[in-house]
């Protein structure tokens, strides 16, 4: 086959030209043989599926982090050191680190779940059957067998199986929200467009993945599979790369930084020991190197990856309890870093349920309370329900006749949810009628019976039904509904109470002014009129009624309707803005409707501009970059436009969370830092592309997720501050203990009764024990600290802000230095010849075991007290002291284990400790508390300086 013209050109070509171009016949369609040839040549009408990622690749991906690389290196070094010692005993340090790495990988794999293919979900969503004309006969075929040139027969309830150019249409309404975001069904018209238009304005085209809500049509297929508009979205989705979350970037940075720091620290400490010590044998060198390995392991917070995974996993569970399903754990924290929430309108900010808001008749106007399809609300004037009188009579008639002139139905499911079948606009009359009079539908169905219909067409912009009124002796009434200006031209009278009066020019002008008022409020307007037919006209009811009957009508009134905002959204947007987060609406809907919703919800203020997709396409990159900084509402945009807006926001340094529910939102959701899909109204495609799914479709849930994300980030800083300051204390204790050995008496004593080339402040086993009991559950307890009151009142952190900034690094070093100093001074108390006069001089004079045990115990206790300090850099450790019971449990458990190591015989042998008496324990606790008091003083100075 010859290449077909680009799909963008079909709407501006007349139907005959399109039929000629695709070589088909409007009456007989393709032959079965020709359809088979085209199917073989062009392929099935389905979307390309993304390749499935093997399980082994998903497992390996869990190890792709600099921090994990660092731990793997530590395992390798520890195993080598074990080999140097002739494989004596078990390589406990290597085994512990390996267990941590495997635990982290398992948690990550389980939390992220199986990789899903968004393009495959697109294909599943669009599976359907289609009616076509082949060989002059109407057939039902699987939609995947459609080919270019097929004549597609469309009727109410059909899923459109391919992109097609209409050749005929009768009151054809198509719901295109999944593709365009348009909140109401689009009336189609086969007339040729004068110029190219955006996707939502191609009224003579129907598209794969949309649905017919009313009417009938005939269309010639112009594109199938990946050549369709939905296929273009699938292509965009494949090209979009997953954006790493800010947390993932930070953990990568920290891993690299720690790797460099560990190498430098180990080289300096080991080099210093070798230079200043009396190294005489190879055994001495090996001993120092083995100690270097233990020190390297101590310097690495090996619990960090696992603790991070657990903290994120717990955050995921908390969000699930709040109806937010997080597919990628790090996305929870990313939401907390969001500076912009870019949101779709239809179904996200609004209910996706057309609702009549205002009614205007001759006597006055009323407002309709309640939103959505649930018939709960009232028809009121000045805040009061309508009482007996002309206004009630007029509006009862308007809603009753508006419900008659339609083909939709309203039903309540077993679970109490209300749903409509048919055009949502028509259903809005049914709902409003029930609000005015609860049993109105029952009374109407008993009183009226339809005997004819003049269907809606795009040319006439109205429809009419013929109804037998049993209460009026079988009188046949013509009931019409349509565009107010069109209907008004056919009216000669206006309804006033229970009577009618002639409609003069002043009355017409007054009605049109009222309609303009509704339109200015971004409400969609529909008018209702009627005419009792004469006996002669009524006798022709058996024949097909014609538009000639639509004359001399009585104008009843006009309604204004819209897809209303969700009630909870305005509050959520205000909370987001208070937290320094900008909310941006990106929709395929009409600009005026988008602007109204944005204003009602507080996204924009009076005078703020709205940009359309065509206007965006006309902007240069430089102008677009300026526009995204000041524009908060985008309307009539395509999926490509959405991607461009998201990219520009990200290029401007914003962390973008994108919400949506339609297929047209999927590429932008995947491109955003965090994609958030609607779980109820969202398409399968959107859910697959997103990282977070809202199970309740509630925009307010996003604010809860932001709060959770910010708290997680705060807690990550807390346990990083704790882990790094503790590890710094260990490293500095060893380094300063070796360098300043003569100052504290380490070089004037012996180790275990033997003269040693190197006397170290801590043994390798003691360092590993420190890491075991202080780097695990206390850090984990910090990771689940409750949020502070200020968590949603401060601005989002800058995209380039480090998790560990300079002030935090300075604090880590200061606290680490204090921990090291108090530990070494405690050792000095039990050694002769140091800075402090030796205590217990008559017992254990110069006993290195006692001194080392005391210093070791001070390190453990100082670390545990630092757990309280690390909760805040500026708030006192004594504030909110009992809000986190897990910290007390973790500290208590670690303290009990340390008491056991010091006082139980076989543990004394394993860890080189000796029992301490009560006085010695009190001294250790007093020395360890110095860390607490120093930190309190530091916080006072920081607050004073601020």
Short mmCIF file of C-alpha atoms in Angstrom, two decimals, residues 576-943:
data_model
loop_
_atom_site.label_atom_id
_atom_site.label_comp_id
_atom_site.label_asym_id
_atom_site.label_seq_id
_atom_site.Cartn_x
_atom_site.Cartn_y
_atom_site.Cartn_z
CA UNK A 576 -0.57 23.36 49.82
CA UNK A 577 -0.12 27.07 49.17
CA UNK A 578 0.47 27.69 52.87
CA UNK A 579 3.25 25.10 52.63
CA UNK A 580 4.84 27.09 49.80
CA UNK A 581 3.62 24.74 47.05
CA UNK A 582 2.30 26.26 43.84
CA UNK A 583 -0.74 24.56 42.29
CA UNK A 584 -1.01 24.60 38.49
CA UNK A 585 -4.00 23.35 36.45
CA UNK A 586 -3.26 21.68 33.09
CA UNK A 587 -6.40 20.54 31.29
CA UNK A 588 -7.80 19.77 27.87
CA UNK A 589 -11.06 21.52 28.76
CA UNK A 590 -12.34 24.89 27.52
CA UNK A 591 -10.30 27.93 28.71
CA UNK A 592 -13.30 29.69 30.23
CA UNK A 593 -14.33 26.57 32.18
CA UNK A 594 -10.76 26.02 33.36
CA UNK A 595 -10.44 29.65 34.48
CA UNK A 596 -13.72 29.46 36.44
CA UNK A 597 -12.74 26.29 38.27
CA UNK A 598 -9.25 27.64 39.02
CA UNK A 599 -10.73 30.84 40.43
CA UNK A 600 -13.30 28.99 42.55
CA UNK A 601 -10.59 26.77 44.04
CA UNK A 602 -8.15 29.60 44.76
CA UNK A 603 -5.56 28.55 42.18
CA UNK A 604 -5.77 31.91 40.43
CA UNK A 605 -6.85 35.45 41.18
CA UNK A 606 -8.84 37.91 39.10
CA UNK A 607 -6.92 38.95 36.02
CA UNK A 608 -4.60 35.94 35.90
CA UNK A 609 -4.01 34.71 32.37
CA UNK A 610 -4.95 31.32 30.90
CA UNK A 611 -2.81 29.81 28.13
CA UNK A 612 -4.14 27.37 25.53
CA UNK A 613 -2.27 24.60 23.75
CA UNK A 614 -2.20 26.53 20.47
CA UNK A 615 -0.79 29.57 22.26
CA UNK A 616 1.87 27.38 23.88
CA UNK A 617 2.88 25.96 20.50
CA UNK A 618 3.39 29.49 19.19
CA UNK A 619 5.80 30.44 22.01
CA UNK A 620 9.56 30.15 21.73
CA UNK A 621 11.38 28.16 24.42
CA UNK A 622 12.52 31.40 26.06
CA UNK A 623 8.99 32.85 26.11
CA UNK A 624 7.57 29.54 27.35
CA UNK A 625 10.10 29.48 30.18
CA UNK A 626 8.84 32.92 31.24
CA UNK A 627 5.20 31.89 30.82
CA UNK A 628 5.41 28.85 33.11
CA UNK A 629 6.71 31.06 35.91
CA UNK A 630 3.56 33.21 35.94
CA UNK A 631 0.80 31.07 34.42
CA UNK A 632 -1.17 28.71 36.64
CA UNK A 633 -3.93 27.60 34.23
CA UNK A 634 -3.42 25.86 30.89
CA UNK A 635 -6.41 24.82 28.77
CA UNK A 636 -6.99 22.91 25.54
CA UNK A 637 -3.57 21.30 25.87
CA UNK A 638 -2.32 18.12 24.22
CA UNK A 639 -0.25 15.38 25.92
CA UNK A 640 2.84 16.84 24.21
CA UNK A 641 1.97 20.28 25.64
CA UNK A 642 1.72 18.78 29.12
CA UNK A 643 5.13 17.17 28.76
CA UNK A 644 6.63 20.46 27.66
CA UNK A 645 5.12 22.36 30.60
CA UNK A 646 6.43 19.77 33.06
CA UNK A 647 9.89 19.87 31.44
CA UNK A 648 9.99 23.67 31.63
CA UNK A 649 8.97 23.67 35.29
CA UNK A 650 11.70 21.14 36.06
CA UNK A 651 14.24 23.14 34.08
CA UNK A 652 13.29 26.11 36.26
CA UNK A 653 14.41 24.13 39.31
CA UNK A 654 10.98 22.96 40.44
CA UNK A 655 10.17 19.55 41.89
CA UNK A 656 6.92 18.67 40.12
CA UNK A 657 4.14 16.37 41.29
CA UNK A 658 1.68 15.77 38.44
CA UNK A 659 -1.83 14.46 39.02
CA UNK A 660 -4.28 13.13 36.47
CA UNK A 661 -6.71 10.41 35.48
CA UNK A 662 -6.90 10.29 31.68
CA UNK A 663 -4.75 8.61 29.06
CA UNK A 664 -3.68 12.08 27.98
CA UNK A 665 -2.08 12.61 31.40
CA UNK A 666 0.08 9.46 31.36
CA UNK A 667 3.26 10.80 29.66
CA UNK A 668 3.34 13.87 31.91
CA UNK A 669 2.81 11.70 34.99
CA UNK A 670 5.76 9.54 34.06
CA UNK A 671 7.95 12.56 33.27
CA UNK A 672 7.16 14.41 36.49
CA UNK A 673 9.25 13.92 39.62
CA UNK A 674 6.20 12.23 41.12
CA UNK A 675 3.22 11.08 39.04
CA UNK A 676 -0.04 10.81 41.00
CA UNK A 677 -2.97 8.93 39.41
CA UNK A 678 -6.62 8.76 40.41
CA UNK A 679 -7.48 5.24 41.54
CA UNK A 680 -11.26 5.29 40.89
CA UNK A 681 -11.69 7.48 37.81
CA UNK A 682 -8.17 7.02 36.52
CA UNK A 683 -7.48 4.85 33.50
CA UNK A 684 -5.28 1.78 33.80
CA UNK A 685 -2.68 3.61 31.75
CA UNK A 686 -2.45 6.47 34.19
CA UNK A 687 -2.09 4.12 37.16
CA UNK A 688 0.72 2.26 35.43
CA UNK A 689 2.61 5.44 34.55
CA UNK A 690 2.25 6.97 38.03
CA UNK A 691 4.33 6.41 41.14
CA UNK A 692 1.46 7.19 43.54
CA UNK A 693 -2.22 6.23 43.17
CA UNK A 694 -4.99 7.91 45.14
CA UNK A 695 -7.46 5.19 46.06
CA UNK A 696 -10.14 7.78 46.92
CA UNK A 697 -9.52 10.18 43.98
CA UNK A 698 -9.19 12.88 46.63
CA UNK A 699 -6.86 15.77 45.86
CA UNK A 700 -6.68 16.42 49.59
CA UNK A 701 -4.91 13.07 49.99
CA UNK A 702 -1.98 14.62 48.12
CA UNK A 703 -1.57 17.14 50.92
CA UNK A 704 -1.47 14.27 53.43
CA UNK A 705 1.19 12.66 51.26
CA UNK A 706 3.20 15.91 51.19
CA UNK A 707 3.02 16.07 54.99
CA UNK A 708 4.17 12.46 55.23
CA UNK A 709 6.96 13.08 52.74
CA UNK A 710 8.24 16.12 54.60
CA UNK A 711 8.20 14.23 57.88
CA UNK A 712 10.13 11.37 56.29
CA UNK A 713 12.74 13.81 55.02
CA UNK A 714 13.03 15.35 58.50
CA UNK A 715 13.44 11.88 60.00
CA UNK A 716 16.06 10.93 57.43
CA UNK A 717 18.05 13.98 58.52
CA UNK A 718 17.55 12.95 62.15
CA UNK A 719 18.94 9.45 61.78
CA UNK A 720 21.71 10.63 59.46
CA UNK A 721 22.70 13.22 62.05
CA UNK A 722 22.66 10.49 64.66
CA UNK A 723 24.50 7.84 62.65
CA UNK A 724 27.21 10.11 61.29
CA UNK A 725 27.92 11.86 64.59
CA UNK A 726 28.11 8.48 66.34
CA UNK A 727 30.44 7.02 63.73
CA UNK A 728 32.50 10.19 63.79
CA UNK A 729 32.84 9.77 67.55
CA UNK A 730 34.20 6.24 67.09
CA UNK A 731 36.69 7.26 64.39
CA UNK A 732 37.94 10.27 66.34
CA UNK A 733 38.22 8.20 69.53
CA UNK A 734 40.60 5.82 67.77
CA UNK A 735 42.52 8.51 65.91
CA UNK A 736 42.96 10.87 68.86
CA UNK A 737 43.62 7.95 71.18
CA UNK A 738 46.56 6.83 69.03
CA UNK A 739 47.88 10.32 68.30
CA UNK A 740 47.48 11.50 71.90
CA UNK A 741 48.38 8.21 73.57
CA UNK A 742 51.07 9.81 75.72
CA UNK A 743 48.67 12.50 76.96
CA UNK A 744 46.16 10.01 78.40
CA UNK A 745 48.61 7.34 79.52
CA UNK A 746 47.97 4.79 76.78
CA UNK A 747 51.72 4.46 76.04
CA UNK A 748 52.68 3.95 79.67
CA UNK A 749 50.75 0.76 80.23
CA UNK A 750 50.41 -2.65 78.72
CA UNK A 751 47.61 -4.53 76.99
CA UNK A 752 46.56 -7.79 78.68
CA UNK A 753 49.80 -7.89 80.67
CA UNK A 754 51.98 -7.90 77.57
CA UNK A 755 54.01 -5.15 76.00
CA UNK A 756 52.37 -4.31 72.68
CA UNK A 757 53.67 -2.42 69.68
CA UNK A 758 50.35 -0.64 69.37
CA UNK A 759 47.91 -0.06 72.21
CA UNK A 760 44.52 0.94 70.77
CA UNK A 761 41.74 2.74 72.65
CA UNK A 762 39.18 0.23 71.36
CA UNK A 763 39.30 -3.34 70.14
CA UNK A 764 37.96 -4.26 66.71
CA UNK A 765 35.21 -6.37 68.30
CA UNK A 766 34.15 -3.44 70.47
CA UNK A 767 33.84 -1.19 67.39
CA UNK A 768 31.65 -3.77 65.67
CA UNK A 769 29.52 -4.12 68.81
CA UNK A 770 29.10 -0.34 68.93
CA UNK A 771 27.80 -0.37 65.37
CA UNK A 772 25.49 -3.28 66.09
CA UNK A 773 23.62 -1.81 69.06
CA UNK A 774 23.78 1.93 68.27
CA UNK A 775 23.42 2.04 64.48
CA UNK A 776 20.30 -0.09 64.17
CA UNK A 777 17.17 0.24 66.30
CA UNK A 778 17.94 3.71 67.79
CA UNK A 779 18.37 5.03 64.24
CA UNK A 780 15.22 3.22 63.14
CA UNK A 781 13.28 4.75 66.05
CA UNK A 782 14.37 8.20 64.87
CA UNK A 783 13.11 7.28 61.41
CA UNK A 784 9.55 7.02 62.69
CA UNK A 785 9.53 10.19 64.80
CA UNK A 786 6.14 11.98 64.64
CA UNK A 787 5.93 15.20 62.59
CA UNK A 788 6.61 18.58 64.13
CA UNK A 789 3.87 21.25 64.12
CA UNK A 790 5.82 23.35 61.58
CA UNK A 791 6.08 20.61 58.97
CA UNK A 792 3.39 22.18 56.72
CA UNK A 793 4.06 25.83 57.39
CA UNK A 794 7.57 26.08 56.02
CA UNK A 795 8.60 26.45 52.39
CA UNK A 796 9.71 23.38 50.41
CA UNK A 797 13.42 22.70 50.44
CA UNK A 798 15.32 23.89 47.40
CA UNK A 799 15.98 21.28 44.75
CA UNK A 800 19.74 21.75 45.18
CA UNK A 801 19.62 21.73 48.98
CA UNK A 802 21.65 18.88 50.43
CA UNK A 803 20.24 16.42 52.92
CA UNK A 804 23.43 16.98 54.86
CA UNK A 805 24.35 20.65 54.52
CA UNK A 806 27.44 22.42 55.82
CA UNK A 807 25.86 23.26 59.19
CA UNK A 808 24.86 19.65 59.68
CA UNK A 809 28.36 18.40 58.78
CA UNK A 810 29.80 20.90 61.26
CA UNK A 811 27.44 19.64 63.94
CA UNK A 812 28.35 16.02 63.13
CA UNK A 813 32.04 16.81 63.57
CA UNK A 814 31.49 18.82 66.78
CA UNK A 815 29.37 16.14 68.47
CA UNK A 816 31.72 13.40 67.24
CA UNK A 817 34.65 15.30 68.72
CA UNK A 818 32.87 15.76 72.07
CA UNK A 819 32.02 12.04 72.17
CA UNK A 820 35.65 11.13 71.46
CA UNK A 821 37.03 13.56 74.04
CA UNK A 822 34.75 12.40 76.88
CA UNK A 823 35.48 8.73 76.06
CA UNK A 824 39.25 9.29 76.08
CA UNK A 825 39.12 11.39 79.24
CA UNK A 826 37.20 8.59 80.94
CA UNK A 827 39.95 6.16 79.93
CA UNK A 828 42.49 8.65 81.26
CA UNK A 829 40.86 8.47 84.69
CA UNK A 830 41.83 4.80 84.93
CA UNK A 831 45.35 5.11 83.54
CA UNK A 832 48.49 6.49 85.17
CA UNK A 833 50.45 9.37 83.68
CA UNK A 834 47.62 11.10 81.90
CA UNK A 835 45.89 14.49 82.13
CA UNK A 836 43.60 13.42 84.95
CA UNK A 837 44.79 11.96 88.22
CA UNK A 838 44.20 8.23 88.22
CA UNK A 839 41.22 7.07 90.22
CA UNK A 840 41.08 3.63 91.84
CA UNK A 841 44.85 3.84 92.21
CA UNK A 842 44.93 1.07 94.76
CA UNK A 843 42.96 -1.33 92.59
CA UNK A 844 43.62 -2.13 88.99
CA UNK A 845 46.30 0.54 88.76
CA UNK A 846 47.11 0.93 85.13
CA UNK A 847 44.55 -1.70 84.20
CA UNK A 848 44.04 -1.22 80.48
CA UNK A 849 41.01 -3.55 80.45
CA UNK A 850 39.16 -1.39 82.97
CA UNK A 851 40.08 1.84 81.19
CA UNK A 852 39.04 0.46 77.80
CA UNK A 853 35.77 -0.91 79.21
CA UNK A 854 34.95 2.46 80.78
CA UNK A 855 35.75 4.35 77.55
CA UNK A 856 33.81 1.80 75.51
CA UNK A 857 30.79 2.17 77.83
CA UNK A 858 30.93 5.97 77.65
CA UNK A 859 30.88 5.74 73.84
CA UNK A 860 27.77 3.55 73.90
CA UNK A 861 25.93 5.73 76.42
CA UNK A 862 26.93 8.95 74.64
CA UNK A 863 25.56 7.51 71.40
CA UNK A 864 22.28 6.65 73.07
CA UNK A 865 21.93 10.14 74.57
CA UNK A 866 22.76 11.59 71.16
CA UNK A 867 19.63 9.80 69.91
CA UNK A 868 17.57 12.41 71.79
CA UNK A 869 19.78 15.28 70.64
CA UNK A 870 19.51 14.26 66.98
CA UNK A 871 15.73 14.79 66.87
CA UNK A 872 16.35 18.46 66.14
CA UNK A 873 19.24 20.74 65.41
CA UNK A 874 17.64 23.67 67.23
CA UNK A 875 14.95 22.29 69.56
CA UNK A 876 15.90 21.06 73.03
CA UNK A 877 16.15 17.32 73.54
CA UNK A 878 13.83 17.79 76.54
CA UNK A 879 11.01 19.14 74.35
CA UNK A 880 8.42 16.53 73.33
CA UNK A 881 10.52 14.03 75.24
CA UNK A 882 7.86 11.31 75.38
CA UNK A 883 6.14 11.68 71.99
CA UNK A 884 8.16 8.81 70.51
CA UNK A 885 8.01 5.72 72.70
CA UNK A 886 10.10 3.75 70.21
CA UNK A 887 13.18 5.86 71.01
CA UNK A 888 12.87 4.96 74.68
CA UNK A 889 12.43 1.29 73.80
CA UNK A 890 15.46 1.32 71.48
CA UNK A 891 17.66 3.17 73.98
CA UNK A 892 16.55 0.88 76.79
CA UNK A 893 17.30 -2.27 74.79
CA UNK A 894 20.73 -1.03 73.75
CA UNK A 895 21.57 -0.04 77.35
CA UNK A 896 20.56 -3.49 78.64
CA UNK A 897 22.75 -5.17 76.00
CA UNK A 898 25.71 -2.98 77.00
CA UNK A 899 25.24 -3.87 80.66
CA UNK A 900 25.30 -7.53 79.61
CA UNK A 901 28.53 -7.13 77.61
CA UNK A 902 30.20 -5.48 80.60
CA UNK A 903 28.96 -7.79 83.34
CA UNK A 904 28.52 -11.29 81.86
CA UNK A 905 31.59 -13.51 81.91
CA UNK A 906 31.60 -15.14 78.48
CA UNK A 907 30.78 -11.76 76.86
CA UNK A 908 33.72 -10.25 78.75
CA UNK A 909 35.97 -12.76 77.00
CA UNK A 910 34.40 -12.16 73.57
CA UNK A 911 34.57 -8.37 73.72
CA UNK A 912 37.60 -7.73 75.93
CA UNK A 913 35.62 -6.12 78.74
CA UNK A 914 35.67 -6.40 82.54
CA UNK A 915 32.83 -5.81 85.03
CA UNK A 916 32.36 -2.26 86.34
CA UNK A 917 31.09 -1.45 89.83
CA UNK A 918 28.27 1.01 90.56
CA UNK A 919 30.60 4.00 91.08
CA UNK A 920 32.31 3.31 87.78
CA UNK A 921 28.93 3.06 86.01
CA UNK A 922 27.89 6.41 87.50
CA UNK A 923 31.13 8.01 86.31
CA UNK A 924 30.54 6.63 82.81
CA UNK A 925 26.98 7.96 82.75
CA UNK A 926 28.09 11.39 83.99
CA UNK A 927 30.81 11.61 81.33
CA UNK A 928 28.42 10.46 78.59
CA UNK A 929 25.90 13.15 79.63
CA UNK A 930 28.41 15.84 78.64
CA UNK A 931 27.33 15.20 75.04
CA UNK A 932 23.75 16.07 76.00
CA UNK A 933 24.68 19.30 77.79
CA UNK A 934 27.04 20.39 75.04
CA UNK A 935 24.33 19.86 72.46
CA UNK A 936 21.83 21.88 74.49
CA UNK A 937 24.31 24.77 74.72
CA UNK A 938 24.96 24.57 70.98
CA UNK A 939 21.24 24.74 70.23
CA UNK A 940 20.85 27.81 72.46
CA UNK A 941 23.65 29.57 70.56
CA UNK A 942 22.18 28.61 67.16
CA UNK A 943 18.75 29.92 68.17
#
